[in-house]
Short mmCIF file of C-alpha atoms and ligand atoms in Angstrom, two decimals:
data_model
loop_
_atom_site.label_atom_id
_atom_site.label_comp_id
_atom_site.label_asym_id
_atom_site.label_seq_id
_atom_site.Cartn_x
_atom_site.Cartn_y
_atom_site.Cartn_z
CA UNK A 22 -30.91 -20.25 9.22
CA UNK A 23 -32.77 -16.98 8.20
CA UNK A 24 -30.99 -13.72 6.95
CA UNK A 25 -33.43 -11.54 8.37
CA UNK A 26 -32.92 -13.06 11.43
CA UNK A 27 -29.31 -12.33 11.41
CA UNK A 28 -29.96 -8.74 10.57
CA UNK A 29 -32.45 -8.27 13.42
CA UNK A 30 -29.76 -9.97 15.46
CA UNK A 31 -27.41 -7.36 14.62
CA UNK A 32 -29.81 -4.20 14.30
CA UNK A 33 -30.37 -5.07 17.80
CA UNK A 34 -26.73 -5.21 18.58
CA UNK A 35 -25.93 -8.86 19.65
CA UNK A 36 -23.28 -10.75 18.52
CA UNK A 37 -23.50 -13.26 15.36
CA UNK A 38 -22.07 -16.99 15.75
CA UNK A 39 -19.11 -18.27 12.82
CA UNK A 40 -21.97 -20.00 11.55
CA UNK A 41 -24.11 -17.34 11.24
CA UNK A 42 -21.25 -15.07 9.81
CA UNK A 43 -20.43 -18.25 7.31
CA UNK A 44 -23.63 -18.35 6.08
CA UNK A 45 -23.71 -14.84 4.96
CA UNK A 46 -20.39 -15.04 3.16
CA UNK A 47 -21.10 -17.84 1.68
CA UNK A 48 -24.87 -17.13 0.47
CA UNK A 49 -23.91 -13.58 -0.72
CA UNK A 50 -21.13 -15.29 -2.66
CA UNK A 51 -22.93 -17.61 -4.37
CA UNK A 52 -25.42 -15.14 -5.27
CA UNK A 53 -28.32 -17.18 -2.66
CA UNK A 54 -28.61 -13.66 -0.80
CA UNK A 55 -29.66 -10.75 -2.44
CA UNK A 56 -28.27 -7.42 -1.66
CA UNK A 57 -30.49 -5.83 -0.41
CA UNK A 58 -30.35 -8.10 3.14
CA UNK A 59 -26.68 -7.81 2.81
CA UNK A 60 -27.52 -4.01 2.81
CA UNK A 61 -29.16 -3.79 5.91
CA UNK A 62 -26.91 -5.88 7.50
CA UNK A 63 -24.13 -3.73 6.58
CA UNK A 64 -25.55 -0.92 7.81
CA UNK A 65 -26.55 -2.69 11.06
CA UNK A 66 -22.81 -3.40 11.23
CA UNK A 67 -21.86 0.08 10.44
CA UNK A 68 -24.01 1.59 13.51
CA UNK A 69 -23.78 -1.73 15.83
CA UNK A 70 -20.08 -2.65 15.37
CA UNK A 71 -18.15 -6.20 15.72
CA UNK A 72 -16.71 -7.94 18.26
CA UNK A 73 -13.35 -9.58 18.07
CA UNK A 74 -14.72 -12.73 17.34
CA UNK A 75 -16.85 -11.40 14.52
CA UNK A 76 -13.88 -9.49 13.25
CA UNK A 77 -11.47 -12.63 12.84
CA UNK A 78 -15.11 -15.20 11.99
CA UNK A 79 -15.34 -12.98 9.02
CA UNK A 80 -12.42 -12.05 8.03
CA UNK A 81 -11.63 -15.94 7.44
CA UNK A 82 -15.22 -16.28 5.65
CA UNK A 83 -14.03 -14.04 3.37
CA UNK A 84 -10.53 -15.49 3.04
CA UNK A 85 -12.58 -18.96 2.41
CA UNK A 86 -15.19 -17.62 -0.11
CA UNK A 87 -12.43 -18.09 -3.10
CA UNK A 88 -9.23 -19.51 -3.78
CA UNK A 89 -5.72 -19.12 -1.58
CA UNK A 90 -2.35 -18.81 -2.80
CA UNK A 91 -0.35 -22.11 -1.31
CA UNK A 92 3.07 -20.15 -0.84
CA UNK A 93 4.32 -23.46 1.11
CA UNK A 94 7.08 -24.29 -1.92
CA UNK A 95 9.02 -20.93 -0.60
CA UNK A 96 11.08 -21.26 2.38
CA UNK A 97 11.01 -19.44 5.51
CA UNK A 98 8.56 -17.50 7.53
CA UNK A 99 6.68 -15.16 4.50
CA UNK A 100 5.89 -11.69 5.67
CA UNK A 101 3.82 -9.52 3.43
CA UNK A 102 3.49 -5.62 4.26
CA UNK A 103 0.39 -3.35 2.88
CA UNK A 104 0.30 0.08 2.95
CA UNK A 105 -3.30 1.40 2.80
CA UNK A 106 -3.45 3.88 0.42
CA UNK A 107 -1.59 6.92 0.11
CA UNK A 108 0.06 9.06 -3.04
CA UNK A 109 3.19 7.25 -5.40
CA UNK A 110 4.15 4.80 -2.18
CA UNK A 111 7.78 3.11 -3.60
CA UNK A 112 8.18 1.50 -0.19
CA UNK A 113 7.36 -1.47 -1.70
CA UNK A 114 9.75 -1.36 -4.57
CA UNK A 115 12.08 -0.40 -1.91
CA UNK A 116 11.51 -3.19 0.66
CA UNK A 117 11.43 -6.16 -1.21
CA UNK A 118 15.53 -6.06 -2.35
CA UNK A 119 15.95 -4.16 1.31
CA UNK A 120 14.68 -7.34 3.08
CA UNK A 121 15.57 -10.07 0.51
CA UNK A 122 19.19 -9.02 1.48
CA UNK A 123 18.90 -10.00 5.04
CA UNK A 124 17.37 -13.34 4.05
CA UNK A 125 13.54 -12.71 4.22
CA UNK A 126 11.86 -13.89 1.84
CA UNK A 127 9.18 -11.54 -0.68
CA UNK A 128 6.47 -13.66 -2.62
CA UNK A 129 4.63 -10.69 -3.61
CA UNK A 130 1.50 -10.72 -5.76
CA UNK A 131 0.69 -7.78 -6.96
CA UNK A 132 -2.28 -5.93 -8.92
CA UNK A 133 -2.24 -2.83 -11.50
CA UNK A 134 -5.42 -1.41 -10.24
CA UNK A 135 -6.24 2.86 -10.60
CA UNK A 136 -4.81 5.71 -8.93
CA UNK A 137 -2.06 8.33 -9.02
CA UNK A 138 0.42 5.70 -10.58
CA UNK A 139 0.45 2.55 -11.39
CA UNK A 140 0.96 -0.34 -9.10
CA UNK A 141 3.99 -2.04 -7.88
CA UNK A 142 3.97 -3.48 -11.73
CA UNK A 143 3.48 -1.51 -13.50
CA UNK A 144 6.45 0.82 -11.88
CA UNK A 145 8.58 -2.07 -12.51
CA UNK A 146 7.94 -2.47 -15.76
CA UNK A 147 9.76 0.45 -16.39
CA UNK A 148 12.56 -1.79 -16.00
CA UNK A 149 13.01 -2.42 -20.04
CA UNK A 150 12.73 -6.64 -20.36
CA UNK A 151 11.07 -6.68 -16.82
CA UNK A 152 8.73 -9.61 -16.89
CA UNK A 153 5.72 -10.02 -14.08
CA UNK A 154 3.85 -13.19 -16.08
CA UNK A 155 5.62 -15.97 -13.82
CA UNK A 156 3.86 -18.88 -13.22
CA UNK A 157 3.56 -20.24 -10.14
CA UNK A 158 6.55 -22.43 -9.88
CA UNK A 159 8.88 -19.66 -11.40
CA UNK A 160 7.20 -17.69 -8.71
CA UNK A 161 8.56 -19.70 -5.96
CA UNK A 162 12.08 -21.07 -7.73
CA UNK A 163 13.07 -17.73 -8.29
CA UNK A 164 11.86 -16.44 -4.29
CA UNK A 165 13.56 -19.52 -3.36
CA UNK A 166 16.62 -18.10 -5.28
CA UNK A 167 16.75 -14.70 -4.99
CA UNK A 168 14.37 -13.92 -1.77
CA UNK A 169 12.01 -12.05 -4.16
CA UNK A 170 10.08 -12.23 -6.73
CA UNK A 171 7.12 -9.94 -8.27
CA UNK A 172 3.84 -11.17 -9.86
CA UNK A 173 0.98 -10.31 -11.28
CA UNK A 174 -2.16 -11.53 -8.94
CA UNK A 175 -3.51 -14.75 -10.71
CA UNK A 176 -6.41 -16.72 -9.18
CA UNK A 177 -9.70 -15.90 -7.74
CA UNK A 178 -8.80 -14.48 -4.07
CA UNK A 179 -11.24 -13.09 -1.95
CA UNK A 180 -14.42 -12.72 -4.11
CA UNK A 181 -16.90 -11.95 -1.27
CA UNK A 182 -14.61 -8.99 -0.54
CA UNK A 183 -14.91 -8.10 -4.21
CA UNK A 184 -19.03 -8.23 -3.99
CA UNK A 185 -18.83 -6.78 -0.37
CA UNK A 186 -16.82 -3.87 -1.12
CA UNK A 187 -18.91 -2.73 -4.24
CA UNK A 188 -22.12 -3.02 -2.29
CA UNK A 189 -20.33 -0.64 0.63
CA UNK A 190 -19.86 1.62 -1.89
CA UNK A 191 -23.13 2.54 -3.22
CA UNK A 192 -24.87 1.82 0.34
CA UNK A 193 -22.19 4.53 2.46
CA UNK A 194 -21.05 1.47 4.59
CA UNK A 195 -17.32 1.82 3.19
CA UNK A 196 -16.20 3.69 6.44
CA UNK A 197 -16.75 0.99 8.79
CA UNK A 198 -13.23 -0.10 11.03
CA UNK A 199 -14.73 -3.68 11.34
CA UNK A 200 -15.52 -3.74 7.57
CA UNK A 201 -12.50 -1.97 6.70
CA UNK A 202 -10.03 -4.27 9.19
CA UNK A 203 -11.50 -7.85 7.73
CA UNK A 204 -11.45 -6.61 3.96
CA UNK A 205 -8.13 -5.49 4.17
CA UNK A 206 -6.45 -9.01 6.12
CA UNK A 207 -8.69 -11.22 3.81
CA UNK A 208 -6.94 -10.10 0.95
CA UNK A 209 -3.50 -10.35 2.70
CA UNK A 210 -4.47 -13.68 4.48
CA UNK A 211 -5.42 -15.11 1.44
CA UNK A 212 -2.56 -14.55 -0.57
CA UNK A 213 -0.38 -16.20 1.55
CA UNK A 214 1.17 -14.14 4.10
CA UNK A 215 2.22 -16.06 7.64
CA UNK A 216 2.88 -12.57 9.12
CA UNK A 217 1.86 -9.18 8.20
CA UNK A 218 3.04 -5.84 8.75
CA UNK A 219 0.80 -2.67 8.03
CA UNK A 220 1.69 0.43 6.98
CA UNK A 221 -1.31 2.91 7.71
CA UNK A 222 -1.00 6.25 6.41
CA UNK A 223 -2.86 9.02 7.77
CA UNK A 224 -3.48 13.03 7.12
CA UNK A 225 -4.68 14.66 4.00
CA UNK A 226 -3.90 12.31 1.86
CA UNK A 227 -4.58 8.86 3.31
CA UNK A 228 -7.57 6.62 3.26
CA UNK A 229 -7.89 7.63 6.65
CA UNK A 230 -7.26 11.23 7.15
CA UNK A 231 -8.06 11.20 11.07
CA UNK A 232 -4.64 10.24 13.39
CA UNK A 233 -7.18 8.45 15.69
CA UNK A 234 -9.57 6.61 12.88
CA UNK A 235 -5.73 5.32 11.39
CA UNK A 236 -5.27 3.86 15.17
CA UNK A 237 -8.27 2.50 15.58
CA UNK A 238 -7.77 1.00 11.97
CA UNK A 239 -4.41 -0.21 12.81
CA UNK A 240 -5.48 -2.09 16.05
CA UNK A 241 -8.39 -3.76 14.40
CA UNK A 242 -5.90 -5.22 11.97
CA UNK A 243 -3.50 -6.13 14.49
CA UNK A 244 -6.11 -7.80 16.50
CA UNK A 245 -7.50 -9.78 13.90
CA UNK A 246 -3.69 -11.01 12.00
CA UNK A 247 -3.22 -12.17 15.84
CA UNK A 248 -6.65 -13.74 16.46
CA UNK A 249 -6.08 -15.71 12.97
CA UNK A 250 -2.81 -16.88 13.60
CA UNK A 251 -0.68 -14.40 11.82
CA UNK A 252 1.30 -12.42 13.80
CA UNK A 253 0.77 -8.72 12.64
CA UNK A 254 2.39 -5.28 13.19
CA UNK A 255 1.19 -1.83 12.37
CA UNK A 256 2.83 1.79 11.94
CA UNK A 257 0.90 4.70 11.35
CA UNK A 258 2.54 7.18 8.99
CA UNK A 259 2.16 10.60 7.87
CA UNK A 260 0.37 10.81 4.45
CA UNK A 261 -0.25 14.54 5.42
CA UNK A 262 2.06 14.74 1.92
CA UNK A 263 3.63 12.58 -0.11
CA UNK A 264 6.10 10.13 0.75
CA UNK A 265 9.66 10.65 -0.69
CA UNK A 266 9.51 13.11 -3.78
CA UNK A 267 8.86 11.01 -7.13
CA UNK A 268 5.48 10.16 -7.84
CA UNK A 269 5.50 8.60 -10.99
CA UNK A 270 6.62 4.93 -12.36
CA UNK A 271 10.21 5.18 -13.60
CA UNK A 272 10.54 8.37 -11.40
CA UNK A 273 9.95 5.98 -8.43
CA UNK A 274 11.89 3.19 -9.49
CA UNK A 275 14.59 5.77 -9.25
CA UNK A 276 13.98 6.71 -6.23
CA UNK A 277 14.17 3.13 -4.99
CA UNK A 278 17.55 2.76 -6.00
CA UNK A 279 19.04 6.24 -4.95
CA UNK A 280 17.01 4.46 -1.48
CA UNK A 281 18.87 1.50 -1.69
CA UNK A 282 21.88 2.98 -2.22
CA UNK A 283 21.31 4.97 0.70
CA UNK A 284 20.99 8.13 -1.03
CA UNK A 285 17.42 8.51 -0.85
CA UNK A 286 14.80 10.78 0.68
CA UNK A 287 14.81 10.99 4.63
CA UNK A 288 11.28 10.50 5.17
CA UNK A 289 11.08 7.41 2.67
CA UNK A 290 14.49 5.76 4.02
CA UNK A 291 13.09 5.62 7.36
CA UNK A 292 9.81 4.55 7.23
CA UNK A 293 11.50 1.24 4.48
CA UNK A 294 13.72 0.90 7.72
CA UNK A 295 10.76 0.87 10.23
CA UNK A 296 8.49 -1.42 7.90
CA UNK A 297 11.82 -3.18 6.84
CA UNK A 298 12.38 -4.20 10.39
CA UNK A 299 9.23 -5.37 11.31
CA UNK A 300 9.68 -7.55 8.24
CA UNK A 301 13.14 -8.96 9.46
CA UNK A 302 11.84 -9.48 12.92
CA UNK A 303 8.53 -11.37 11.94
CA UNK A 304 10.39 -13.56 9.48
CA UNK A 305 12.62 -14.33 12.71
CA UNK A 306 15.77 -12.92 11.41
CA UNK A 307 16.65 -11.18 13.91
CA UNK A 308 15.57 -11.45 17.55
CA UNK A 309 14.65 -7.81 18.20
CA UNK A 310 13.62 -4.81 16.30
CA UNK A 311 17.10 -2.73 17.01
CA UNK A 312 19.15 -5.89 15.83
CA UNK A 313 16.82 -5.90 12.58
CA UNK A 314 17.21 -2.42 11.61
CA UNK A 315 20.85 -2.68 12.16
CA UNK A 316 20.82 -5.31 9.60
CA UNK A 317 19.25 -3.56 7.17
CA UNK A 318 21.15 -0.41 7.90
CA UNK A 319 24.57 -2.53 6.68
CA UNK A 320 22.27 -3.94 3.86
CA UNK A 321 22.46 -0.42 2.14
CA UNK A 322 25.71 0.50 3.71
CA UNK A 323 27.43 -2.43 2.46
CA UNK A 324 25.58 -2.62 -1.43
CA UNK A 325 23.83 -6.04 -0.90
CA UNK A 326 20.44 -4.55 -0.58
CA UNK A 327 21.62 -2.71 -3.86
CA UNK A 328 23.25 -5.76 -5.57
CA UNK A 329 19.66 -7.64 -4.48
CA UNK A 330 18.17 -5.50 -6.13
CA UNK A 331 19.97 -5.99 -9.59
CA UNK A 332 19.45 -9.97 -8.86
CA UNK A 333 15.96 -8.99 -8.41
CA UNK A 334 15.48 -7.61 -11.94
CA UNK A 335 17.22 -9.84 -14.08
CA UNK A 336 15.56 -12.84 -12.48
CA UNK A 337 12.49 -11.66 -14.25
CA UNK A 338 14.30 -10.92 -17.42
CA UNK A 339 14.82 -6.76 -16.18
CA UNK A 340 17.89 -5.04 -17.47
CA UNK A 341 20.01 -4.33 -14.26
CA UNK A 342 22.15 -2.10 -16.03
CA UNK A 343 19.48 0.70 -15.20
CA UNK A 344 20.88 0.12 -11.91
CA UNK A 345 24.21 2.11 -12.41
CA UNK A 346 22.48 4.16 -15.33
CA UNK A 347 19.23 5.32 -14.97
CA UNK A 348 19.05 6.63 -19.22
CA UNK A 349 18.31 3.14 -19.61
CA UNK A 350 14.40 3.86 -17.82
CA UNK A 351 12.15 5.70 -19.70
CA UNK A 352 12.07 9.50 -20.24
CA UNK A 353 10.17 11.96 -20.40
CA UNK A 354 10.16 14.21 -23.45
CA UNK A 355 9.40 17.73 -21.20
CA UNK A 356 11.09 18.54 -18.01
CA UNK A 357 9.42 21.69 -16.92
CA UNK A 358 10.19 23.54 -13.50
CA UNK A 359 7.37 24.94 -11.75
CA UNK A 360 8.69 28.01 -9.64
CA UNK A 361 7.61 29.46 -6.55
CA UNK A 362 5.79 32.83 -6.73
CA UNK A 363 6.84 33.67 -3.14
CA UNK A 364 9.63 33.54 -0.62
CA UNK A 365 8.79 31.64 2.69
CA UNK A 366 8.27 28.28 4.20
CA UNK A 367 6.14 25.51 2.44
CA UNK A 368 3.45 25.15 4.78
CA UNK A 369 1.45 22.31 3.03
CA UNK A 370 1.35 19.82 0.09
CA UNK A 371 -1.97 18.47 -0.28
CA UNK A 372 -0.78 14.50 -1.22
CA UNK A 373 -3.97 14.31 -3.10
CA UNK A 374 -4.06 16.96 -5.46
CA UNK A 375 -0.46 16.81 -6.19
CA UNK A 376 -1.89 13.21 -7.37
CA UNK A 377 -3.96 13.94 -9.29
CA UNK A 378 -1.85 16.09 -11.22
CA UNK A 379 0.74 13.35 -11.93
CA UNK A 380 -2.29 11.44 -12.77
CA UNK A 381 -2.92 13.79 -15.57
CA UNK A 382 0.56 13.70 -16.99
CA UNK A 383 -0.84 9.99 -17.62
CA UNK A 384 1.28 8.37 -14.70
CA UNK A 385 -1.65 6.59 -13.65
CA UNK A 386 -4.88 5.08 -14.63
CA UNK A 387 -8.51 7.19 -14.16
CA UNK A 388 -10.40 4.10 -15.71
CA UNK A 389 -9.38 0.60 -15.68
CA UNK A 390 -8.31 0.90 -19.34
CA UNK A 391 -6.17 3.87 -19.51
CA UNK A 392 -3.04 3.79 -20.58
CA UNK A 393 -0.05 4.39 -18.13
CA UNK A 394 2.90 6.70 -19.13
CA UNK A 395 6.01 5.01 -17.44
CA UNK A 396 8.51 7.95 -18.00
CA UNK A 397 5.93 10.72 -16.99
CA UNK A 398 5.10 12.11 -13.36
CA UNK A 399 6.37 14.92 -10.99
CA UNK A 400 9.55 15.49 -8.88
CA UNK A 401 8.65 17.10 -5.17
CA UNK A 402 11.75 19.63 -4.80
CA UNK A 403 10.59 21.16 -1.68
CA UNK A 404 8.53 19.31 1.33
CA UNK A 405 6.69 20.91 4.09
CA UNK A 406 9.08 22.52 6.62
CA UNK A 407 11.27 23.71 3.45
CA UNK A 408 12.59 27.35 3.09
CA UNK A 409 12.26 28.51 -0.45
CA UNK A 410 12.75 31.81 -2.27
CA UNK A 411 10.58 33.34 -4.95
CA UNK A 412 11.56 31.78 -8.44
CA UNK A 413 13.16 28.20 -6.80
CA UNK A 414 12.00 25.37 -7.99
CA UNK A 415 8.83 23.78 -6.14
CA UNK A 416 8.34 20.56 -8.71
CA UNK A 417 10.22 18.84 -11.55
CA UNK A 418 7.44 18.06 -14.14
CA UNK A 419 8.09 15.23 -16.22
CA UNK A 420 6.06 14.90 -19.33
CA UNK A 421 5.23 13.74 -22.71
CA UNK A 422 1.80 15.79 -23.57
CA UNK A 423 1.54 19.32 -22.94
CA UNK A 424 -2.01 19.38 -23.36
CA UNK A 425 -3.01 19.14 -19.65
CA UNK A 426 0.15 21.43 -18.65
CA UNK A 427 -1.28 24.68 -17.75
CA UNK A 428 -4.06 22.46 -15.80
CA UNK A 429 -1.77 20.09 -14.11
CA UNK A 430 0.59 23.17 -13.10
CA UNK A 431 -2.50 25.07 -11.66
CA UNK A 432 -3.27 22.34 -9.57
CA UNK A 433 0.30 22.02 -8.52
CA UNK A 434 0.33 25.58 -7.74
CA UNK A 435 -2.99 25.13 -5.53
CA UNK A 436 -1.81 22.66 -3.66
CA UNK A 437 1.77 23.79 -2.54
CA UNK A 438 1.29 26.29 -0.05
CA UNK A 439 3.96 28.80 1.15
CA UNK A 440 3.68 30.70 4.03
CA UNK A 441 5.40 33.52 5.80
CA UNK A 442 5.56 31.92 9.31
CA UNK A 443 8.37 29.44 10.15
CA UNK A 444 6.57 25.70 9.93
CA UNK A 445 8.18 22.25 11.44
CA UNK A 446 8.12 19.20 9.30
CA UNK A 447 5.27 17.09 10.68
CA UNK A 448 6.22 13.94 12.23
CA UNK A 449 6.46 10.82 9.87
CA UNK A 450 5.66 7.97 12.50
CA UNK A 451 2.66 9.10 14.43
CA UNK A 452 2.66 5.28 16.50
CA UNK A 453 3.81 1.64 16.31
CA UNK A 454 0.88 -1.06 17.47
CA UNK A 455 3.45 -4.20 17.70
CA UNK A 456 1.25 -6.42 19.03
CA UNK A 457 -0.39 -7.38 22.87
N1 URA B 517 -9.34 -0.89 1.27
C1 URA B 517 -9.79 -2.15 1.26
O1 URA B 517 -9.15 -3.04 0.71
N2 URA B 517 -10.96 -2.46 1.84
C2 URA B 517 -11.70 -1.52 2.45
O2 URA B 517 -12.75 -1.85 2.97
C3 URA B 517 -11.23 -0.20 2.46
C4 URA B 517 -10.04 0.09 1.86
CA1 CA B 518 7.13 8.38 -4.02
#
């Protein structure tokens, strides 16, 4: 087998064979193809497109090109939910203890990685004593136990993604649905999941910021969890602004448990209860989605999903009291308020921007080796659709350094946008793709 005959193959718009797709994967892994064929066949794929077949051939290629986590030891169906991208997303916080309490069981492994917080780890870490170095059979007594457990990613998953994605970067291939849809499930595939639900955010402040791209997006995932033998959901939600209000780490493990106490923000409680019943219904704990959500509905209303939560921590060594008193999370040595300079109706939050400025508080990582600032980040007091008078309170900044302040507030100020005409919320679920 030639590359440059599979790259003519595909400049020319035919389909490639699993074996043709296999040897790719497997040359450019082992370093036996250089990149610049990979190159052109990238951008052949960009203009040409995949079929389904191709989709689902390389999506396991890449799942195969490194090592996969054997969740077998942990009972039960294991359903694994990604979000892709978005700004300070504590769904997952939320929805491992959410589910957990109806019997589904969470193995998640989870990465620190850059952006406007930290990961799913780092935010628990917060949690004074909270310990994320399991090894594997901790990993699966304690999911066994409890119904969830939190680790850091270990292993070698998925490293012709890792080459792949790098080269899309620097060759403007990285907006691709077929590249996109098969990097994504490779990495959920070959940590373990047996069913997947997706969470794909779109608007201003999502990966992908156009409602029909995020379908599109959404389907190819769907299509491919199903072609592979994992049965897969998708939602597409609003990333238009942020989810919830706290975008920070402790700040959003508080918000998870004022969520699972059922005191949380609207928009964030429901989308945990749409992604939460997808969950419940993949895992085959409940036979429809209306019978799952009702389930997780009494979860909250009853404290399990709260309790679960506590169990949750102090398996990994957390202090639970943080639970029932939050002092006991880091805090922030500066609460400033940032007020609004006009009456009216907030009109916009640009998700990104507002970010970035948490980012600069030091609630998240620019570089792989900055240092995170648990207690630091920003508290949304108005969302779009929100009356507000001049002088109220827009955003609750939490920080340590005041050196960025004036900057961080300026971008804050930019980004929150008031206006004189009434606006409507926008809609947080813009579609469900559940399946055939
Ligand atoms: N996120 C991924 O993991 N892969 C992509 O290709 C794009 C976004
Ligand atoms: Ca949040």
């Amino acid at each position: 087998m030639r590359m440059v005959d599979i790259i003519e193959k595909k400049r020319d718009g035919k389909a490639l064979t699993s074996d043709e797709i296999n040897f790719v994967i497997q040359g450019y892994t082992s370093g036996d193809i250089p990149d610049y064929q990979v190159s052109a066949l990238l951008m052949a794929v960009y203009f040409q497109g995949m079929t389904e077949q191709e989709r689902a051939d390389l999506t396991l290629a890449m799942v195969e090109s490194g090592d996969q986590i054997d969740l077998s030891g942990i009972e039960g169906i294991k359903v694994d939910k990604h979000s892709t991208g978005g700004v300070g997303d504590t769904t997952t916080l939320i929805l491992g203890p959410l589910v957990a309490a109806v019997d589904v069981p969470v193995a998640k492994m989870s990465g620190r990685g850059l952006g406007h917080t930290g990961g799913t780890i780092d935010k628990l870490e917060a949690v004074p004593g909270f310990n994320v170095e399991l090894s594997s059979e901790e990993f699966t007594k304690l999911v066994n136990e409890i119904k969830v457990a939190v680790m850091g990613q270990s292993g070698n998953l998925t490293p012709a993604d890792k080459k792949l994605y790098a080269l899309r970067d620097v060759t403007a291939t990285v907006n691709s649905i077929p590249l996109i849809a098969s990097s994504i499930m490779s990495k959920k595939i070959a940590a373990g999941a047996d069913a997947i639900v997706l969470d794909v955010k779109t608007g201003a402040g999502a990966f992908m910021k156009d409602e029909d791209q995020a379908r599109e997006l959404a389907h190819a995932m769907v299509r491919i969890g199903n072609n592979v033998g994992r049965q897969t959901m998708a939602v597409i939600s609003d990333m238009s602004q942020p989810l919830g209000r706290a975008i920070g780490n402790a700040l959003e493990v508080q918000e998870a448990i004022d969520t699972l106490k059922g005191e949380g923000p609207k928009d964030l409680t429901e989308l945990c209860l749409t992604l939460g019943s997808y969950m419940v219904y993949l895992a085959q704990k409940a036979s429809s989605l209306e019978e799952a959500r009702k389930k997780l509905e009494e979860a909250i209303s009853s404290g399990s999903a709260l309790e679960r939560f506590k169990d949750f921590l102090a398996g990994q060594g957390g202090d639970a009291s943080v639970v029932d008193n939050p002092s006991g999370l880091p805090q922030a040595a500066h609460k400033i308020e940032l007020p609004a300079s006009q009456s009216g109706t907030v009109s916009t939050i640009v998700a990104d921007n507002v970010g970035t400025a948490a980012m600069w508080l030091g609630a998240g990582r620019a570089t792989k080796d900055s240092e995170i600032d648990l207690a630091v980040g920003l508290m949304l007091n108005k969302k779009v659709g929100d009356k507000v008078a001049a002088g109220d309170s827009l955003v609750t900044i939490y920080a340590n350094d005041l050196a960025q302040i004036e900057k961080v507030k300026e971008k804050l100020l930019e980004s929150i946008l008031i206006s004189s005409e009434a606006v409507k919320a926008p809609a947080l679920i813009a579609g469900h793709i559940t399946g055939e």
